[in-house]
Each structure stands twice: as C-alpha cells, then as structure tokens.
PDB file of C-alpha atoms and ligand atoms in Angstrom:
ATOM      1  CA  UNK A   1      -0.090   0.011  -0.018  1.00 60.00           C
ATOM      2  CA  UNK A   2       1.219   3.511  -0.908  1.00 76.00           C
ATOM      3  CA  UNK A   3       1.697   5.479   2.212  1.00 94.00           C
ATOM      4  CA  UNK A   4       0.686   8.761   0.615  1.00 97.00           C
ATOM      5  CA  UNK A   5      -2.335  10.195  -1.222  1.00 98.00           C
ATOM      6  CA  UNK A   6      -2.967  13.204  -3.411  1.00 98.00           C
ATOM      7  CA  UNK A   7      -5.526  15.777  -2.560  1.00 98.00           C
ATOM      8  CA  UNK A   8      -6.567  17.499  -5.768  1.00 98.00           C
ATOM      9  CA  UNK A   9      -8.178  20.758  -5.067  1.00 98.00           C
ATOM     10  CA  UNK A  10     -10.098  23.225  -7.289  1.00 98.00           C
ATOM     11  CA  UNK A  11      -8.786  26.632  -5.923  1.00 98.00           C
ATOM     12  CA  UNK A  12      -9.069  30.232  -6.636  1.00 98.00           C
ATOM     13  CA  UNK A  13     -11.810  32.962  -6.938  1.00 98.00           C
ATOM     14  CA  UNK A  14     -14.787  33.090  -9.323  1.00 97.00           C
ATOM     15  CA  UNK A  15     -12.611  34.675 -12.210  1.00 96.00           C
ATOM     16  CA  UNK A  16      -9.559  32.557 -11.773  1.00 97.00           C
ATOM     17  CA  UNK A  17     -10.013  28.923 -10.679  1.00 98.00           C
ATOM     18  CA  UNK A  18      -7.021  26.416 -11.035  1.00 98.00           C
ATOM     19  CA  UNK A  19      -6.250  22.934  -9.822  1.00 98.00           C
ATOM     20  CA  UNK A  20      -3.501  22.382  -7.145  1.00 98.00           C
ATOM     21  CA  UNK A  21      -2.394  19.031  -5.901  1.00 98.00           C
ATOM     22  CA  UNK A  22      -1.000  18.163  -2.521  1.00 98.00           C
ATOM     23  CA  UNK A  23       0.706  14.952  -1.414  1.00 98.00           C
ATOM     24  CA  UNK A  24      -0.135  13.888   2.159  1.00 98.00           C
ATOM     25  CA  UNK A  25       0.780  11.010   4.380  1.00 97.00           C
ATOM     26  CA  UNK A  26      -1.986   8.423   4.952  1.00 96.00           C
ATOM     27  CA  UNK A  27      -2.674   8.245   8.633  1.00 94.00           C
ATOM     28  CA  UNK A  28      -5.399   6.370  10.585  1.00 92.00           C
ATOM     29  CA  UNK A  29      -8.511   8.433  11.182  1.00 94.00           C
ATOM     30  CA  UNK A  30      -7.361  11.346   8.891  1.00 97.00           C
ATOM     31  CA  UNK A  31     -10.347  13.126   7.168  1.00 98.00           C
ATOM     32  CA  UNK A  32     -10.554  15.891   4.670  1.00 98.00           C
ATOM     33  CA  UNK A  33     -10.535  18.679   7.257  1.00 98.00           C
ATOM     34  CA  UNK A  34      -7.475  17.261   9.001  1.00 97.00           C
ATOM     35  CA  UNK A  35      -5.828  16.954   5.476  1.00 98.00           C
ATOM     36  CA  UNK A  36      -6.671  20.629   4.939  1.00 98.00           C
ATOM     37  CA  UNK A  37      -5.364  21.536   8.311  1.00 97.00           C
ATOM     38  CA  UNK A  38      -1.992  19.769   7.467  1.00 97.00           C
ATOM     39  CA  UNK A  39      -1.767  21.777   4.250  1.00 97.00           C
ATOM     40  CA  UNK A  40      -2.504  24.916   6.299  1.00 96.00           C
ATOM     41  CA  UNK A  41       0.464  24.112   8.562  1.00 96.00           C
ATOM     42  CA  UNK A  42       2.667  23.388   5.705  1.00 96.00           C
ATOM     43  CA  UNK A  43       1.410  24.882   2.341  1.00 97.00           C
ATOM     44  CA  UNK A  44       3.625  23.106  -0.032  1.00 98.00           C
ATOM     45  CA  UNK A  45       2.143  21.653  -3.209  1.00 98.00           C
ATOM     46  CA  UNK A  46       2.943  18.328  -4.854  1.00 97.00           C
ATOM     47  CA  UNK A  47       5.581  19.969  -6.970  1.00 97.00           C
ATOM     48  CA  UNK A  48       7.346  21.117  -3.912  1.00 97.00           C
ATOM     49  CA  UNK A  49       6.418  24.857  -4.339  1.00 98.00           C
ATOM     50  CA  UNK A  50       5.477  26.928  -1.415  1.00 98.00           C
ATOM     51  CA  UNK A  51       1.796  28.016  -1.861  1.00 98.00           C
ATOM     52  CA  UNK A  52      -1.037  29.760   0.095  1.00 96.00           C
ATOM     53  CA  UNK A  53      -2.992  27.804   2.484  1.00 95.00           C
ATOM     54  CA  UNK A  54      -6.383  26.565   1.043  1.00 98.00           C
ATOM     55  CA  UNK A  55      -9.428  28.505   2.272  1.00 98.00           C
ATOM     56  CA  UNK A  56     -12.204  26.395   3.610  1.00 97.00           C
ATOM     57  CA  UNK A  57     -14.791  26.569   6.500  1.00 97.00           C
ATOM     58  CA  UNK A  58     -15.399  24.272   9.362  1.00 97.00           C
ATOM     59  CA  UNK A  59     -17.119  24.685  12.818  1.00 97.00           C
ATOM     60  CA  UNK A  60     -18.340  21.657  14.833  1.00 97.00           C
ATOM     61  CA  UNK A  61     -16.082  18.973  13.295  1.00 97.00           C
ATOM     62  CA  UNK A  62     -18.860  16.475  13.947  1.00 96.00           C
ATOM     63  CA  UNK A  63     -21.356  16.850  11.020  1.00 97.00           C
ATOM     64  CA  UNK A  64     -23.729  19.273  12.935  1.00 97.00           C
ATOM     65  CA  UNK A  65     -23.068  22.791  11.617  1.00 97.00           C
ATOM     66  CA  UNK A  66     -22.819  22.030   7.806  1.00 98.00           C
ATOM     67  CA  UNK A  67     -20.162  24.587   7.216  1.00 98.00           C
ATOM     68  CA  UNK A  68     -17.525  22.209   5.843  1.00 98.00           C
ATOM     69  CA  UNK A  69     -19.719  20.846   3.085  1.00 98.00           C
ATOM     70  CA  UNK A  70     -18.068  20.631  -0.326  1.00 98.00           C
ATOM     71  CA  UNK A  71     -17.941  18.176  -3.252  1.00 98.00           C
ATOM     72  CA  UNK A  72     -15.643  15.389  -2.425  1.00 98.00           C
ATOM     73  CA  UNK A  73     -14.970  13.021  -5.386  1.00 98.00           C
ATOM     74  CA  UNK A  74     -18.071  14.753  -6.856  1.00 97.00           C
ATOM     75  CA  UNK A  75     -20.293  13.967  -4.084  1.00 97.00           C
ATOM     76  CA  UNK A  76     -21.748  16.727  -1.818  1.00 98.00           C
ATOM     77  CA  UNK A  77     -20.859  15.954   1.741  1.00 98.00           C
ATOM     78  CA  UNK A  78     -19.069  17.114   4.897  1.00 98.00           C
ATOM     79  CA  UNK A  79     -15.277  17.223   4.921  1.00 98.00           C
ATOM     80  CA  UNK A  80     -15.193  16.607   8.671  1.00 98.00           C
ATOM     81  CA  UNK A  81     -16.573  13.173   8.471  1.00 98.00           C
ATOM     82  CA  UNK A  82     -15.024  12.184   5.083  1.00 98.00           C
ATOM     83  CA  UNK A  83     -12.382   9.721   6.004  1.00 98.00           C
ATOM     84  CA  UNK A  84      -9.407   9.473   3.791  1.00 98.00           C
ATOM     85  CA  UNK A  85      -9.227   5.622   3.985  1.00 97.00           C
ATOM     86  CA  UNK A  86     -12.844   5.203   3.139  1.00 97.00           C
ATOM     87  CA  UNK A  87     -12.544   7.635   0.150  1.00 98.00           C
ATOM     88  CA  UNK A  88      -9.519   5.700  -1.116  1.00 97.00           C
ATOM     89  CA  UNK A  89     -11.386   2.441  -0.781  1.00 96.00           C
ATOM     90  CA  UNK A  90     -14.668   3.764  -2.309  1.00 96.00           C
ATOM     91  CA  UNK A  91     -12.860   4.905  -5.580  1.00 95.00           C
ATOM     92  CA  UNK A  92      -9.951   2.470  -5.553  1.00 96.00           C
ATOM     93  CA  UNK A  93      -7.834   5.436  -6.011  1.00 96.00           C
ATOM     94  CA  UNK A  94      -5.307   7.434  -3.761  1.00 97.00           C
ATOM     95  CA  UNK A  95      -6.248  10.677  -5.770  1.00 98.00           C
ATOM     96  CA  UNK A  96      -9.072  12.532  -3.979  1.00 98.00           C
ATOM     97  CA  UNK A  97     -10.773  15.312  -5.721  1.00 98.00           C
ATOM     98  CA  UNK A  98     -12.227  18.229  -3.766  1.00 98.00           C
ATOM     99  CA  UNK A  99     -14.132  21.159  -5.112  1.00 98.00           C
ATOM    100  CA  UNK A 100     -16.459  23.859  -3.905  1.00 98.00           C
ATOM    101  CA  UNK A 101     -20.142  23.652  -4.237  1.00 98.00           C
ATOM    102  CA  UNK A 102     -21.228  24.774  -7.630  1.00 97.00           C
ATOM    103  CA  UNK A 103     -24.878  26.043  -6.842  1.00 97.00           C
ATOM    104  CA  UNK A 104     -23.666  28.801  -4.381  1.00 97.00           C
ATOM    105  CA  UNK A 105     -21.599  31.819  -5.311  1.00 97.00           C
ATOM    106  CA  UNK A 106     -17.873  30.980  -4.939  1.00 98.00           C
ATOM    107  CA  UNK A 107     -15.974  33.241  -2.398  1.00 98.00           C
ATOM    108  CA  UNK A 108     -12.527  31.480  -2.437  1.00 98.00           C
ATOM    109  CA  UNK A 109     -11.052  28.111  -2.852  1.00 98.00           C
ATOM    110  CA  UNK A 110     -13.652  25.890  -1.062  1.00 98.00           C
ATOM    111  CA  UNK A 111     -15.637  28.617   0.559  1.00 98.00           C
ATOM    112  CA  UNK A 112     -18.923  29.409  -0.901  1.00 98.00           C
ATOM    113  CA  UNK A 113     -21.697  31.897   0.058  1.00 97.00           C
ATOM    114  CA  UNK A 114     -24.787  30.100   1.261  1.00 96.00           C
ATOM    115  CA  UNK A 115     -26.760  33.329   2.063  1.00 96.00           C
ATOM    116  CA  UNK A 116     -29.539  32.392  -0.353  1.00 95.00           C
ATOM    117  CA  UNK A 117     -30.367  29.327   1.866  1.00 96.00           C
ATOM    118  CA  UNK A 118     -30.412  31.318   5.061  1.00 97.00           C
ATOM    119  CA  UNK A 119     -32.473  34.063   3.527  1.00 96.00           C
ATOM    120  CA  UNK A 120     -35.094  31.293   2.387  1.00 97.00           C
ATOM    121  CA  UNK A 121     -35.137  30.082   5.914  1.00 97.00           C
ATOM    122  CA  UNK A 122     -35.929  33.684   7.134  1.00 97.00           C
ATOM    123  CA  UNK A 123     -38.743  33.820   4.373  1.00 96.00           C
ATOM    124  CA  UNK A 124     -40.416  30.704   5.406  1.00 97.00           C
ATOM    125  CA  UNK A 125     -40.127  31.813   9.134  1.00 97.00           C
ATOM    126  CA  UNK A 126     -38.141  28.718  10.179  1.00 97.00           C
ATOM    127  CA  UNK A 127     -38.521  29.370  13.851  1.00 95.00           C
ATOM    128  CA  UNK A 128     -41.133  29.333  16.705  1.00 91.00           C
ATOM    129  CA  UNK A 129     -42.358  32.805  17.531  1.00 87.00           C
ATOM    130  CA  UNK A 130     -43.230  33.555  21.166  1.00 76.00           C
ATOM    131  CA  UNK A 131     -45.375  36.540  21.852  1.00 65.00           C
ATOM    132  CA  UNK A 132     -44.676  36.931  25.518  1.00 64.00           C
ATOM    133  CA  UNK A 133     -47.880  35.536  26.673  1.00 61.00           C
ATOM    134  CA  UNK A 134     -46.410  32.089  27.713  1.00 61.00           C
ATOM    135  CA  UNK A 135     -45.643  31.677  31.420  1.00 62.00           C
ATOM    136  CA  UNK A 136     -42.210  30.397  30.891  1.00 63.00           C
ATOM    137  CA  UNK A 137     -42.298  28.820  34.380  1.00 65.00           C
ATOM    138  CA  UNK A 138     -44.963  26.333  33.098  1.00 68.00           C
ATOM    139  CA  UNK A 139     -44.399  23.769  30.464  1.00 69.00           C
ATOM    140  CA  UNK A 140     -45.427  24.772  26.888  1.00 72.00           C
ATOM    141  CA  UNK A 141     -47.851  23.006  24.598  1.00 78.00           C
ATOM    142  CA  UNK A 142     -47.576  19.237  24.659  1.00 84.00           C
ATOM    143  CA  UNK A 143     -46.417  17.306  21.667  1.00 89.00           C
ATOM    144  CA  UNK A 144     -47.174  13.600  21.577  1.00 92.00           C
ATOM    145  CA  UNK A 145     -43.981  11.393  21.777  1.00 93.00           C
ATOM    146  CA  UNK A 146     -44.785   9.775  18.343  1.00 92.00           C
ATOM    147  CA  UNK A 147     -45.011  13.182  16.808  1.00 91.00           C
ATOM    148  CA  UNK A 148     -41.714  14.342  18.375  1.00 93.00           C
ATOM    149  CA  UNK A 149     -40.158  11.239  17.010  1.00 93.00           C
ATOM    150  CA  UNK A 150     -41.386  12.012  13.480  1.00 91.00           C
ATOM    151  CA  UNK A 151     -40.291  15.609  13.661  1.00 94.00           C
ATOM    152  CA  UNK A 152     -36.851  14.859  15.236  1.00 97.00           C
ATOM    153  CA  UNK A 153     -35.251  13.963  11.906  1.00 97.00           C
ATOM    154  CA  UNK A 154     -36.451  17.194  10.271  1.00 98.00           C
ATOM    155  CA  UNK A 155     -34.943  19.210  13.202  1.00 97.00           C
ATOM    156  CA  UNK A 156     -31.396  17.692  12.300  1.00 98.00           C
ATOM    157  CA  UNK A 157     -31.168  19.819   9.153  1.00 98.00           C
ATOM    158  CA  UNK A 158     -27.871  21.665   9.335  1.00 98.00           C
ATOM    159  CA  UNK A 159     -28.438  23.958   6.270  1.00 97.00           C
ATOM    160  CA  UNK A 160     -25.373  22.358   4.698  1.00 98.00           C
ATOM    161  CA  UNK A 161     -26.779  22.726   1.164  1.00 98.00           C
ATOM    162  CA  UNK A 162     -25.924  19.215  -0.078  1.00 98.00           C
ATOM    163  CA  UNK A 163     -29.583  18.915  -1.181  1.00 98.00           C
ATOM    164  CA  UNK A 164     -29.436  22.132  -3.068  1.00 97.00           C
ATOM    165  CA  UNK A 165     -26.185  21.130  -4.621  1.00 97.00           C
ATOM    166  CA  UNK A 166     -27.689  17.806  -5.795  1.00 97.00           C
ATOM    167  CA  UNK A 167     -30.976  19.225  -7.030  1.00 96.00           C
ATOM    168  CA  UNK A 168     -31.184  19.811 -10.851  1.00 95.00           C
ATOM    169  CA  UNK A 169     -33.831  22.528 -10.194  1.00 95.00           C
ATOM    170  CA  UNK A 170     -31.464  24.749  -8.315  1.00 95.00           C
ATOM    171  CA  UNK A 171     -29.468  26.520 -10.925  1.00 92.00           C
ATOM    172  CA  UNK A 172     -28.577  30.041 -12.322  1.00 89.00           C
ATOM    173  CA  UNK A 173     -31.987  30.166 -14.272  1.00 91.00           C
ATOM    174  CA  UNK A 174     -34.157  29.185 -11.355  1.00 91.00           C
ATOM    175  CA  UNK A 175     -35.471  31.053  -8.247  1.00 94.00           C
ATOM    176  CA  UNK A 176     -36.347  27.784  -6.610  1.00 96.00           C
ATOM    177  CA  UNK A 177     -35.354  28.022  -2.864  1.00 96.00           C
ATOM    178  CA  UNK A 178     -34.415  24.321  -2.707  1.00 96.00           C
ATOM    179  CA  UNK A 179     -35.978  21.466  -0.489  1.00 97.00           C
ATOM    180  CA  UNK A 180     -34.383  22.178   2.759  1.00 98.00           C
ATOM    181  CA  UNK A 181     -36.499  25.441   3.643  1.00 98.00           C
ATOM    182  CA  UNK A 182     -39.558  23.624   2.424  1.00 98.00           C
ATOM    183  CA  UNK A 183     -38.869  20.738   4.811  1.00 98.00           C
ATOM    184  CA  UNK A 184     -38.511  23.383   7.605  1.00 98.00           C
ATOM    185  CA  UNK A 185     -42.080  24.565   6.868  1.00 98.00           C
ATOM    186  CA  UNK A 186     -43.212  20.999   7.647  1.00 97.00           C
ATOM    187  CA  UNK A 187     -41.281  21.021  10.876  1.00 97.00           C
ATOM    188  CA  UNK A 188     -42.445  24.402  12.247  1.00 96.00           C
ATOM    189  CA  UNK A 189     -45.986  24.093  11.101  1.00 96.00           C
ATOM    190  CA  UNK A 190     -46.297  20.867  13.046  1.00 95.00           C
ATOM    191  CA  UNK A 191     -45.345  22.450  16.284  1.00 92.00           C
ATOM    192  CA  UNK A 192     -48.395  23.661  18.384  1.00 89.00           C
ATOM    193  CA  UNK A 193     -47.019  27.191  18.661  1.00 88.00           C
ATOM    194  CA  UNK A 194     -45.299  27.251  15.226  1.00 92.00           C
ATOM    195  CA  UNK A 195     -48.750  26.501  13.773  1.00 92.00           C
ATOM    196  CA  UNK A 196     -49.881  29.917  14.440  1.00 90.00           C
ATOM    197  CA  UNK A 197     -47.962  31.025  11.380  1.00 94.00           C
ATOM    198  CA  UNK A 198     -48.799  28.057   9.237  1.00 95.00           C
ATOM    199  CA  UNK A 199     -50.584  29.974   6.588  1.00 96.00           C
ATOM    200  CA  UNK A 200     -47.875  32.593   6.298  1.00 95.00           C
ATOM    201  CA  UNK A 201     -45.262  29.681   5.804  1.00 97.00           C
ATOM    202  CA  UNK A 202     -47.542  27.885   3.241  1.00 97.00           C
ATOM    203  CA  UNK A 203     -47.850  31.083   1.192  1.00 96.00           C
ATOM    204  CA  UNK A 204     -44.107  31.235   0.924  1.00 96.00           C
ATOM    205  CA  UNK A 205     -44.070  27.691  -0.422  1.00 96.00           C
ATOM    206  CA  UNK A 206     -46.213  28.578  -3.376  1.00 93.00           C
ATOM    207  CA  UNK A 207     -45.031  29.524  -6.774  1.00 85.00           C
ATOM    208  CA  UNK A 208     -41.656  29.079  -8.675  1.00 89.00           C
ATOM    209  CA  UNK A 209     -39.649  30.012  -5.636  1.00 93.00           C
ATOM    210  CA  UNK A 210     -41.336  27.265  -3.757  1.00 95.00           C
ATOM    211  CA  UNK A 211     -42.930  23.901  -4.400  1.00 94.00           C
ATOM    212  CA  UNK A 212     -43.645  24.828  -8.056  1.00 93.00           C
ATOM    213  CA  UNK A 213     -39.838  24.998  -8.719  1.00 93.00           C
ATOM    214  CA  UNK A 214     -39.349  21.297  -7.728  1.00 92.00           C
ATOM    215  CA  UNK A 215     -39.188  18.876 -10.645  1.00 88.00           C
ATOM    216  CA  UNK A 216     -39.528  15.694  -8.363  1.00 83.00           C
ATOM    217  CA  UNK A 217     -36.160  14.447  -9.429  1.00 77.00           C
ATOM    218  CA  UNK A 218     -35.647  13.141  -5.947  1.00 87.00           C
ATOM    219  CA  UNK A 219     -31.928  13.468  -5.841  1.00 92.00           C
ATOM    220  CA  UNK A 220     -32.165  15.742  -2.666  1.00 96.00           C
ATOM    221  CA  UNK A 221     -33.262  12.947  -0.366  1.00 96.00           C
ATOM    222  CA  UNK A 222     -30.489  10.707  -1.804  1.00 96.00           C
ATOM    223  CA  UNK A 223     -27.698  13.199  -0.896  1.00 97.00           C
ATOM    224  CA  UNK A 224     -29.021  14.422   2.382  1.00 98.00           C
ATOM    225  CA  UNK A 225     -26.428  13.395   4.982  1.00 98.00           C
ATOM    226  CA  UNK A 226     -29.111  13.477   7.742  1.00 98.00           C
ATOM    227  CA  UNK A 227     -31.431  11.126   5.728  1.00 97.00           C
ATOM    228  CA  UNK A 228     -34.227  13.730   6.015  1.00 98.00           C
ATOM    229  CA  UNK A 229     -37.250  12.411   4.139  1.00 97.00           C
ATOM    230  CA  UNK A 230     -37.227  15.515   1.760  1.00 97.00           C
ATOM    231  CA  UNK A 231     -39.435  14.131  -0.938  1.00 96.00           C
ATOM    232  CA  UNK A 232     -42.074  13.325   1.648  1.00 96.00           C
ATOM    233  CA  UNK A 233     -41.852  16.942   3.008  1.00 97.00           C
ATOM    234  CA  UNK A 234     -42.000  18.298  -0.462  1.00 97.00           C
ATOM    235  CA  UNK A 235     -45.225  16.238  -1.302  1.00 96.00           C
ATOM    236  CA  UNK A 236     -46.842  17.117   2.037  1.00 97.00           C
ATOM    237  CA  UNK A 237     -46.255  20.844   1.926  1.00 97.00           C
ATOM    238  CA  UNK A 238     -47.166  20.854  -1.868  1.00 96.00           C
ATOM    239  CA  UNK A 239     -50.554  19.585  -0.827  1.00 97.00           C
ATOM    240  CA  UNK A 240     -51.039  21.870   2.054  1.00 96.00           C
ATOM    241  CA  UNK A 241     -49.864  24.907  -0.002  1.00 96.00           C
ATOM    242  CA  UNK A 242     -52.383  24.128  -2.761  1.00 95.00           C
ATOM    243  CA  UNK A 243     -55.183  23.994  -0.054  1.00 95.00           C
ATOM    244  CA  UNK A 244     -53.935  27.232   1.301  1.00 95.00           C
ATOM    245  CA  UNK A 245     -54.084  28.892  -2.228  1.00 95.00           C
ATOM    246  CA  UNK A 246     -57.647  27.694  -2.648  1.00 95.00           C
ATOM    247  CA  UNK A 247     -58.618  29.119   0.685  1.00 93.00           C
ATOM    248  CA  UNK A 248     -57.007  32.396  -0.170  1.00 93.00           C
ATOM    249  CA  UNK A 249     -58.683  32.456  -3.542  1.00 94.00           C
ATOM    250  CA  UNK A 250     -62.123  31.844  -1.870  1.00 92.00           C
ATOM    251  CA  UNK A 251     -61.378  34.390   0.789  1.00 88.00           C
ATOM    252  CA  UNK A 252     -61.801  31.614   3.464  1.00 88.00           C
ATOM    253  CA  UNK A 253     -60.164  31.790   6.983  1.00 83.00           C
ATOM    254  CA  UNK A 254     -56.465  30.752   7.447  1.00 80.00           C
ATOM    255  CA  UNK A 255     -55.686  26.988   7.656  1.00 66.00           C
ATOM    256  CA  UNK A 256     -56.813  25.530  11.006  1.00 65.00           C
ATOM    257  CA  UNK A 257     -54.022  24.801  13.401  1.00 66.00           C
TER     258      UNK A 257
HETATM  259  S1  LIG B 301     -37.255  16.346  -5.590  1.00 79.14           S
HETATM  260 FE1  LIG B 301     -35.766  16.776  -7.093  1.00 79.14          FE
HETATM  261  S2  LIG B 301     -36.339  18.748  -7.930  1.00 79.14           S
HETATM  262 FE2  LIG B 301     -37.399  18.516  -6.044  1.00 79.14          FE
HETATM  263  S3  LIG B 301     -35.953  19.389  -4.553  1.00 79.14           S
HETATM  264 FE3  LIG B 301     -35.461  17.275  -4.542  1.00 79.14          FE
HETATM  265  S4  LIG B 301     -33.842  17.135  -6.223  1.00 79.14           S
HETATM  266 FE4  LIG B 301     -34.819  19.101  -6.398  1.00 79.14          FE
HETATM  267  S1  LIG B 302     -31.960  18.814   4.274  1.00 79.14           S
HETATM  268 FE1  LIG B 302     -30.187  17.527   4.410  1.00 79.14          FE
HETATM  269  S2  LIG B 302     -28.883  18.070   2.733  1.00 79.14           S
HETATM  270 FE2  LIG B 302     -30.529  19.665   2.970  1.00 79.14          FE
HETATM  271  S3  LIG B 302     -29.560  21.353   4.033  1.00 79.14           S
HETATM  272 FE3  LIG B 302     -30.510  19.938   5.432  1.00 79.14          FE
HETATM  273  S4  LIG B 302     -29.237  18.443   6.191  1.00 79.14           S
HETATM  274 FE4  LIG B 302     -28.390  19.390   4.405  1.00 79.14          FE
HETATM  275  S1  LIG B 303     -17.415  21.213  10.670  1.00 79.14           S
HETATM  276 FE1  LIG B 303     -19.568  21.204  11.175  1.00 79.14          FE
HETATM  277  S2  LIG B 303     -20.343  19.710   9.733  1.00 79.14           S
HETATM  278 FE2  LIG B 303     -18.231  19.603   9.387  1.00 79.14          FE
END
C-alpha cells in the first residue's frame, strides 16, 4: 500500500480557478478537514512549491453545523466526516478530488456563500415565535412522543446545502429555494406554537420559488447526510400549500391549526 495520497483541489476565486495538488501522508483517522489543516500548517504543493493555505470553512467538526460541506470526489458531503481511507477504498484510488459547491456563489477556494439558503429560511419563518404570553415557568404546549419522533429527523437539518447542490432545479436560471427550507416549513408548522404562522409559511411555499420549482427528481433525499425524508416533506407541503391557495382564492379563513 502506498503510504501517501493526493488531494486535488479546485482553488481560486470566481474569475480565476485552478487545480492544485498536495501529497499527504496516509494516517489512521485522517479526514478531509485534517488533511486541509495539514496543508495549512505546511502549504507546499505536490511539485514542492510553497503556496498559500487553502481557504475552507469548518465549525463543529462532527457533522452538525454543515459549514465544511463541499464536493468530495463529486459528491456533496461534509469534509469533517469524510475519512481519507474510506474515500480511497470507495474509488480504489489514492487521488481525492475536492471542489467547492457549484450552486452557491464562490468566495474563494472551497468557501461558498450560502446566504440564499439562510434568506429562504427567514422567508419561511423557520422558527417558533413567542409572543410573551407564555408563562415560561410552566411547560409549553404538549407534543405527543410519536409526533416528536417523526419531527426529530426534520430538526437535524444543518443547512449544509447538499440537497440544493444535488438538485437539478437549483441553478442560475431558477429562483427555486431548494428542498431544505420547504422541509423546515413542515417542521415548524407541526409545532403547536409554530402552527400559529402556518398559513404565512405555506404562502411562501407557493410559486416557482417554492414547491412549483421542484421537478420531483428526488436527488435531494439521496444526498442528504441526515437522511431527512425531503421528498415526503415536498409532497406534504405541496398539498397543504395548494389547499392554502384555494382558501386564499375563496377568501376563506386561514388554515386550521
Ligand atoms: S425532488 Fe428533485 S427537483 Fe425537487 S427538490 Fe428534490 S432534487 Fe430538487
Ligand atoms: S435537508 Fe439535508 S442536505 Fe439539505 S440542508 Fe438539511 S441536512 Fe443538508
Ligand atoms: S465542521 Fe460542522 S459539519 Fe463539518
């Protein structure tokens, strides 16, 4: 077994991207983030030339924050949990290719701007509003354990953007917000307090920016690292948003909570 591997990285800024290769030692437990840290410590490329450290983002280092997401051997995933040995075994190759996400504006090297995703979360009010009337010393509204269980997986979304990266409908010509914010509508509408804003959220899911932008290709659910049932969320919110549109058209009261 060769005791080194090559990390082939697409670097640069939007106007000037280029490939740079680094040769690194294979070590037990090494992942892409630790490989990038090793380059940061000693930024010398495969040709032996001193170079600039690679720019990338990371936070939690345990697949919770989503900030280290990138394309690794073409697959959207988190660098902090992508083990070098597994990647070599998966591809039967000691050359690992790392590129920034292509569906978000590039800032530099592996860093992209995921503002669009966060702005979509704001539009769909991906939070529970409290109006100050709750007595915080008392427990809030009860949620049945089986409902809690079904909602838990939705709450694990880390806004990593892998689903948008894998979705053919998210591209330069579309205004589709992507599946993650739509799945968050499902989560917050199912909460007894969140349901007070159910209709507002469903209205945001209407149109090309929302559910109409989805082409039902189902790639999103396949690439989600948290195995969130995105296609189920899209179908459910699609039905509820349509009912909301009918209620609005007929000037009926908002959706029941
Ligand atoms: S179902 Fe397909 S088109 Fe719809 S959000 Fe998922 S990947 Fe995109
Ligand atoms: S739904 Fe999955 S893939 Fe999409 S942002 Fe959330 S965790 Fe990432
Ligand atoms: S550093 Fe947070 S998911 Fe990788």
